[in-house]
């Protein structure tokens, strides 16, 4: 008669509390390194997207000027600052209203095309065009604000410099476009995205 041992031939192996603590500390250190780095990468990507959209908007306004020999403004004042809201973008996107008689894009030429904006809450959007039902829309920067635009409406090949540009009265361009950046403050220049 054989007697069997009550102990299994292999012992059960498990993590000790100390080993689990070491793994948790290592994960915490890695997270502490990667999260700030990813925020910096995201901010760079937002600035690049804003620069691209601002340049594309500037080129769209230039193309409109080439086509119609005037700037896309309903009542152009003397080099006033306007926004990339529906007033400007309906013209550049060739909305139905702007293609009708008396509209500013009667040939219905779409001068601007871009990605669809994403909702940002409180009626705002980010990173692209928020389209309206009639073919128009609004252009939003990555920080859920409109781009700012100044056009040379007195046709002297220069626009007045915005207030945050120091020691310069005029910029020798027909159109300038900028975003106030993440802080939405023009006077905090370090994060502004400009086309000049």
PDB file of C-alpha atoms in Angstrom:
ATOM      1  CA  UNK A   1       0.000   0.000   0.000  1.00  0.00           C
ATOM      2  CA  UNK A   2       1.285   3.460  -1.103  1.00  0.00           C
ATOM      3  CA  UNK A   3       0.709   6.635   0.856  1.00  0.00           C
ATOM      4  CA  UNK A   4       0.329   9.877  -1.093  1.00  0.00           C
ATOM      5  CA  UNK A   5       1.787  13.141   0.108  1.00  0.00           C
ATOM      6  CA  UNK A   6      -0.667  15.948   0.853  1.00  0.00           C
ATOM      7  CA  UNK A   7       1.717  18.595  -0.591  1.00  0.00           C
ATOM      8  CA  UNK A   8       1.691  19.171  -4.346  1.00  0.00           C
ATOM      9  CA  UNK A   9       4.910  18.614  -6.176  1.00  0.00           C
ATOM     10  CA  UNK A  10       5.081  22.308  -7.282  1.00  0.00           C
ATOM     11  CA  UNK A  11       4.531  25.240  -4.944  1.00  0.00           C
ATOM     12  CA  UNK A  12       2.138  28.048  -5.995  1.00  0.00           C
ATOM     13  CA  UNK A  13       4.079  31.183  -6.901  1.00  0.00           C
ATOM     14  CA  UNK A  14       2.549  34.674  -6.289  1.00  0.00           C
ATOM     15  CA  UNK A  15       3.727  38.305  -6.221  1.00  0.00           C
ATOM     16  CA  UNK A  16       4.782  39.639  -2.879  1.00  0.00           C
ATOM     17  CA  UNK A  17       3.523  42.969  -1.605  1.00  0.00           C
ATOM     18  CA  UNK A  18       6.996  44.441  -2.160  1.00  0.00           C
ATOM     19  CA  UNK A  19       7.057  43.384  -5.816  1.00  0.00           C
ATOM     20  CA  UNK A  20       3.622  44.942  -6.405  1.00  0.00           C
ATOM     21  CA  UNK A  21       4.763  48.204  -4.775  1.00  0.00           C
ATOM     22  CA  UNK A  22       7.844  48.357  -7.046  1.00  0.00           C
ATOM     23  CA  UNK A  23       5.693  47.853 -10.166  1.00  0.00           C
ATOM     24  CA  UNK A  24       3.265  50.596  -9.070  1.00  0.00           C
ATOM     25  CA  UNK A  25       6.143  53.030  -8.425  1.00  0.00           C
ATOM     26  CA  UNK A  26       7.652  52.304 -11.869  1.00  0.00           C
ATOM     27  CA  UNK A  27       4.272  52.901 -13.567  1.00  0.00           C
ATOM     28  CA  UNK A  28       3.923  56.188 -11.656  1.00  0.00           C
ATOM     29  CA  UNK A  29       7.383  57.359 -12.751  1.00  0.00           C
ATOM     30  CA  UNK A  30       6.690  56.496 -16.404  1.00  0.00           C
ATOM     31  CA  UNK A  31       3.331  58.305 -16.291  1.00  0.00           C
ATOM     32  CA  UNK A  32       5.013  61.337 -14.730  1.00  0.00           C
ATOM     33  CA  UNK A  33       7.459  61.471 -17.626  1.00  0.00           C
ATOM     34  CA  UNK A  34       5.092  60.787 -20.542  1.00  0.00           C
ATOM     35  CA  UNK A  35       2.058  62.915 -19.622  1.00  0.00           C
ATOM     36  CA  UNK A  36       3.882  66.292 -19.688  1.00  0.00           C
ATOM     37  CA  UNK A  37       5.693  65.295 -22.870  1.00  0.00           C
ATOM     38  CA  UNK A  38       2.425  64.382 -24.592  1.00  0.00           C
ATOM     39  CA  UNK A  39       0.887  67.734 -23.594  1.00  0.00           C
ATOM     40  CA  UNK A  40       3.807  69.526 -25.258  1.00  0.00           C
ATOM     41  CA  UNK A  41       3.356  67.464 -28.407  1.00  0.00           C
ATOM     42  CA  UNK A  42      -0.377  68.198 -28.459  1.00  0.00           C
ATOM     43  CA  UNK A  43       0.248  71.946 -28.085  1.00  0.00           C
ATOM     44  CA  UNK A  44       2.755  71.879 -30.972  1.00  0.00           C
ATOM     45  CA  UNK A  45       0.218  70.038 -33.119  1.00  0.00           C
ATOM     46  CA  UNK A  46      -2.441  72.666 -32.287  1.00  0.00           C
ATOM     47  CA  UNK A  47      -0.065  75.487 -33.241  1.00  0.00           C
ATOM     48  CA  UNK A  48       0.781  73.781 -36.524  1.00  0.00           C
ATOM     49  CA  UNK A  49      -2.920  73.253 -37.302  1.00  0.00           C
ATOM     50  CA  UNK A  50      -3.646  76.913 -36.509  1.00  0.00           C
ATOM     51  CA  UNK A  51      -0.742  78.073 -38.705  1.00  0.00           C
ATOM     52  CA  UNK A  52      -1.993  75.921 -41.572  1.00  0.00           C
ATOM     53  CA  UNK A  53      -5.594  77.157 -41.267  1.00  0.00           C
ATOM     54  CA  UNK A  54      -4.487  80.801 -40.963  1.00  0.00           C
ATOM     55  CA  UNK A  55      -2.330  80.542 -44.099  1.00  0.00           C
ATOM     56  CA  UNK A  56      -5.117  78.757 -45.963  1.00  0.00           C
ATOM     57  CA  UNK A  57      -7.555  81.520 -44.945  1.00  0.00           C
ATOM     58  CA  UNK A  58      -5.096  84.191 -46.088  1.00  0.00           C
ATOM     59  CA  UNK A  59      -4.696  82.419 -49.444  1.00  0.00           C
ATOM     60  CA  UNK A  60      -8.472  82.070 -49.816  1.00  0.00           C
ATOM     61  CA  UNK A  61      -8.903  85.813 -49.299  1.00  0.00           C
ATOM     62  CA  UNK A  62      -6.130  86.448 -51.847  1.00  0.00           C
ATOM     63  CA  UNK A  63      -7.837  84.149 -54.366  1.00  0.00           C
ATOM     64  CA  UNK A  64     -11.131  85.948 -53.798  1.00  0.00           C
ATOM     65  CA  UNK A  65      -9.379  89.269 -54.424  1.00  0.00           C
ATOM     66  CA  UNK A  66      -7.880  87.923 -57.657  1.00  0.00           C
ATOM     67  CA  UNK A  67     -11.289  86.744 -58.847  1.00  0.00           C
ATOM     68  CA  UNK A  68     -13.440  89.754 -57.872  1.00  0.00           C
ATOM     69  CA  UNK A  69     -10.845  92.585 -57.565  1.00  0.00           C
ATOM     70  CA  UNK A  70     -12.083  93.461 -54.080  1.00  0.00           C
ATOM     71  CA  UNK A  71     -11.884  91.974 -50.594  1.00  0.00           C
ATOM     72  CA  UNK A  72     -14.633  89.736 -49.175  1.00  0.00           C
ATOM     73  CA  UNK A  73     -16.282  92.276 -46.884  1.00  0.00           C
ATOM     74  CA  UNK A  74     -19.820  93.603 -46.920  1.00  0.00           C
ATOM     75  CA  UNK A  75     -19.095  97.142 -45.692  1.00  0.00           C
ATOM     76  CA  UNK A  76     -15.311  97.533 -45.747  1.00  0.00           C
ATOM     77  CA  UNK A  77     -14.084 100.049 -43.223  1.00  0.00           C
ATOM     78  CA  UNK A  78     -10.553 101.437 -43.194  1.00  0.00           C
ATOM     79  CA  UNK A  79      -8.428  98.337 -42.519  1.00  0.00           C
ATOM     80  CA  UNK A  80     -10.633  97.103 -39.685  1.00  0.00           C
ATOM     81  CA  UNK A  81     -10.159  93.813 -37.851  1.00  0.00           C
ATOM     82  CA  UNK A  82     -12.782  91.189 -38.659  1.00  0.00           C
ATOM     83  CA  UNK A  83     -13.306  87.606 -37.522  1.00  0.00           C
ATOM     84  CA  UNK A  84     -13.573  84.285 -39.338  1.00  0.00           C
ATOM     85  CA  UNK A  85     -17.244  84.071 -38.409  1.00  0.00           C
ATOM     86  CA  UNK A  86     -20.161  83.631 -40.809  1.00  0.00           C
ATOM     87  CA  UNK A  87     -19.817  87.186 -42.145  1.00  0.00           C
ATOM     88  CA  UNK A  88     -16.505  86.353 -43.835  1.00  0.00           C
ATOM     89  CA  UNK A  89     -16.752  82.601 -44.253  1.00  0.00           C
ATOM     90  CA  UNK A  90     -20.175  82.603 -45.942  1.00  0.00           C
ATOM     91  CA  UNK A  91     -18.548  84.588 -48.745  1.00  0.00           C
ATOM     92  CA  UNK A  92     -15.479  82.344 -48.997  1.00  0.00           C
ATOM     93  CA  UNK A  93     -17.480  79.114 -48.732  1.00  0.00           C
ATOM     94  CA  UNK A  94     -20.012  80.264 -51.376  1.00  0.00           C
ATOM     95  CA  UNK A  95     -23.152  80.091 -49.262  1.00  0.00           C
ATOM     96  CA  UNK A  96     -26.533  80.271 -50.980  1.00  0.00           C
ATOM     97  CA  UNK A  97     -27.142  83.833 -49.728  1.00  0.00           C
ATOM     98  CA  UNK A  98     -23.820  85.075 -51.127  1.00  0.00           C
ATOM     99  CA  UNK A  99     -24.546  83.501 -54.539  1.00  0.00           C
ATOM    100  CA  UNK A 100     -27.855  85.343 -54.909  1.00  0.00           C
ATOM    101  CA  UNK A 101     -28.256  88.721 -56.536  1.00  0.00           C
ATOM    102  CA  UNK A 102     -26.421  91.291 -54.445  1.00  0.00           C
ATOM    103  CA  UNK A 103     -24.300  88.621 -52.765  1.00  0.00           C
ATOM    104  CA  UNK A 104     -20.512  88.844 -52.665  1.00  0.00           C
ATOM    105  CA  UNK A 105     -19.832  85.498 -54.372  1.00  0.00           C
ATOM    106  CA  UNK A 106     -22.284  85.405 -57.303  1.00  0.00           C
ATOM    107  CA  UNK A 107     -20.139  82.904 -59.243  1.00  0.00           C
ATOM    108  CA  UNK A 108     -20.475  80.490 -56.286  1.00  0.00           C
ATOM    109  CA  UNK A 109     -16.751  79.746 -56.113  1.00  0.00           C
ATOM    110  CA  UNK A 110     -15.668  77.985 -52.904  1.00  0.00           C
ATOM    111  CA  UNK A 111     -12.402  79.720 -51.990  1.00  0.00           C
ATOM    112  CA  UNK A 112     -11.876  77.872 -48.703  1.00  0.00           C
ATOM    113  CA  UNK A 113     -12.164  74.211 -47.842  1.00  0.00           C
ATOM    114  CA  UNK A 114     -11.192  72.664 -44.557  1.00  0.00           C
ATOM    115  CA  UNK A 115     -11.899  69.948 -42.051  1.00  0.00           C
ATOM    116  CA  UNK A 116     -15.104  69.733 -40.053  1.00  0.00           C
ATOM    117  CA  UNK A 117     -14.904  71.470 -36.668  1.00  0.00           C
ATOM    118  CA  UNK A 118     -15.413  69.530 -33.456  1.00  0.00           C
ATOM    119  CA  UNK A 119     -17.833  70.729 -30.756  1.00  0.00           C
ATOM    120  CA  UNK A 120     -16.135  72.472 -27.833  1.00  0.00           C
ATOM    121  CA  UNK A 121     -19.221  73.277 -25.757  1.00  0.00           C
ATOM    122  CA  UNK A 122     -21.101  76.503 -25.094  1.00  0.00           C
ATOM    123  CA  UNK A 123     -21.854  76.963 -28.813  1.00  0.00           C
ATOM    124  CA  UNK A 124     -18.181  76.973 -29.764  1.00  0.00           C
ATOM    125  CA  UNK A 125     -16.184  74.656 -31.995  1.00  0.00           C
ATOM    126  CA  UNK A 126     -12.521  73.892 -32.617  1.00  0.00           C
ATOM    127  CA  UNK A 127     -10.151  73.006 -35.440  1.00  0.00           C
ATOM    128  CA  UNK A 128     -12.076  73.665 -38.620  1.00  0.00           C
ATOM    129  CA  UNK A 129     -15.292  74.729 -40.277  1.00  0.00           C
ATOM    130  CA  UNK A 130     -18.635  74.562 -38.542  1.00  0.00           C
ATOM    131  CA  UNK A 131     -20.923  74.441 -41.585  1.00  0.00           C
ATOM    132  CA  UNK A 132     -24.388  75.943 -41.773  1.00  0.00           C
ATOM    133  CA  UNK A 133     -27.278  74.547 -43.771  1.00  0.00           C
ATOM    134  CA  UNK A 134     -26.966  77.031 -46.639  1.00  0.00           C
ATOM    135  CA  UNK A 135     -23.364  76.175 -47.537  1.00  0.00           C
ATOM    136  CA  UNK A 136     -21.749  78.808 -45.313  1.00  0.00           C
ATOM    137  CA  UNK A 137     -20.148  78.440 -41.930  1.00  0.00           C
ATOM    138  CA  UNK A 138     -17.554  79.647 -39.448  1.00  0.00           C
ATOM    139  CA  UNK A 139     -13.831  78.901 -39.139  1.00  0.00           C
ATOM    140  CA  UNK A 140     -12.600  78.033 -35.629  1.00  0.00           C
ATOM    141  CA  UNK A 141      -9.042  77.729 -34.345  1.00  0.00           C
ATOM    142  CA  UNK A 142      -7.828  74.799 -32.167  1.00  0.00           C
ATOM    143  CA  UNK A 143      -8.677  76.752 -28.987  1.00  0.00           C
ATOM    144  CA  UNK A 144     -12.356  77.334 -29.889  1.00  0.00           C
ATOM    145  CA  UNK A 145     -11.999  80.967 -31.021  1.00  0.00           C
ATOM    146  CA  UNK A 146     -12.282  82.743 -34.366  1.00  0.00           C
ATOM    147  CA  UNK A 147      -9.244  83.795 -36.372  1.00  0.00           C
ATOM    148  CA  UNK A 148      -8.653  87.538 -36.663  1.00  0.00           C
ATOM    149  CA  UNK A 149      -8.176  89.143 -40.075  1.00  0.00           C
ATOM    150  CA  UNK A 150      -7.154  92.579 -41.343  1.00  0.00           C
ATOM    151  CA  UNK A 151      -7.418  93.336 -45.076  1.00  0.00           C
ATOM    152  CA  UNK A 152      -5.937  96.220 -47.028  1.00  0.00           C
ATOM    153  CA  UNK A 153      -9.292  97.844 -47.803  1.00  0.00           C
ATOM    154  CA  UNK A 154      -7.722 101.169 -48.807  1.00  0.00           C
ATOM    155  CA  UNK A 155      -5.503  99.309 -51.330  1.00  0.00           C
ATOM    156  CA  UNK A 156      -2.155 100.833 -50.348  1.00  0.00           C
ATOM    157  CA  UNK A 157      -0.377  97.446 -49.988  1.00  0.00           C
ATOM    158  CA  UNK A 158      -0.125  97.564 -46.213  1.00  0.00           C
ATOM    159  CA  UNK A 159      -2.310  96.968 -43.203  1.00  0.00           C
ATOM    160  CA  UNK A 160      -2.080  98.554 -39.777  1.00  0.00           C
ATOM    161  CA  UNK A 161      -0.237  96.350 -37.304  1.00  0.00           C
ATOM    162  CA  UNK A 162      -2.398  94.892 -34.537  1.00  0.00           C
ATOM    163  CA  UNK A 163      -1.943  96.459 -31.106  1.00  0.00           C
ATOM    164  CA  UNK A 164       0.255  93.621 -29.827  1.00  0.00           C
ATOM    165  CA  UNK A 165       2.921  94.214 -32.519  1.00  0.00           C
ATOM    166  CA  UNK A 166       5.418  96.631 -30.973  1.00  0.00           C
ATOM    167  CA  UNK A 167       7.438  99.275 -32.826  1.00  0.00           C
ATOM    168  CA  UNK A 168       5.610  98.659 -36.137  1.00  0.00           C
ATOM    169  CA  UNK A 169       2.787 100.798 -37.488  1.00  0.00           C
ATOM    170  CA  UNK A 170       2.106  98.993 -40.765  1.00  0.00           C
ATOM    171  CA  UNK A 171       2.719  95.518 -42.134  1.00  0.00           C
ATOM    172  CA  UNK A 172       3.500  95.478 -45.886  1.00  0.00           C
ATOM    173  CA  UNK A 173       0.918  92.865 -46.886  1.00  0.00           C
ATOM    174  CA  UNK A 174      -2.568  92.853 -48.340  1.00  0.00           C
ATOM    175  CA  UNK A 175      -4.004  90.458 -45.727  1.00  0.00           C
ATOM    176  CA  UNK A 176      -2.878  89.304 -42.300  1.00  0.00           C
ATOM    177  CA  UNK A 177      -4.470  86.532 -40.261  1.00  0.00           C
ATOM    178  CA  UNK A 178      -3.743  85.415 -36.698  1.00  0.00           C
ATOM    179  CA  UNK A 179      -5.005  83.412 -33.776  1.00  0.00           C
ATOM    180  CA  UNK A 180      -4.563  84.615 -30.209  1.00  0.00           C
ATOM    181  CA  UNK A 181      -3.493  81.105 -29.203  1.00  0.00           C
ATOM    182  CA  UNK A 182      -4.336  79.012 -26.197  1.00  0.00           C
ATOM    183  CA  UNK A 183      -4.800  81.955 -23.795  1.00  0.00           C
ATOM    184  CA  UNK A 184      -7.039  83.890 -26.267  1.00  0.00           C
ATOM    185  CA  UNK A 185      -5.122  87.065 -25.405  1.00  0.00           C
ATOM    186  CA  UNK A 186      -3.561  88.955 -28.308  1.00  0.00           C
ATOM    187  CA  UNK A 187      -1.219  90.820 -25.970  1.00  0.00           C
ATOM    188  CA  UNK A 188       0.383  87.595 -24.706  1.00  0.00           C
ATOM    189  CA  UNK A 189       2.356  87.283 -27.944  1.00  0.00           C
ATOM    190  CA  UNK A 190       4.379  84.136 -27.179  1.00  0.00           C
ATOM    191  CA  UNK A 191       1.493  81.822 -28.107  1.00  0.00           C
ATOM    192  CA  UNK A 192      -0.043  83.870 -30.945  1.00  0.00           C
ATOM    193  CA  UNK A 193      -0.058  82.203 -34.362  1.00  0.00           C
ATOM    194  CA  UNK A 194       0.499  84.745 -37.172  1.00  0.00           C
ATOM    195  CA  UNK A 195       0.828  84.722 -40.957  1.00  0.00           C
ATOM    196  CA  UNK A 196       3.428  87.487 -41.177  1.00  0.00           C
TER     197      UNK A 196
END
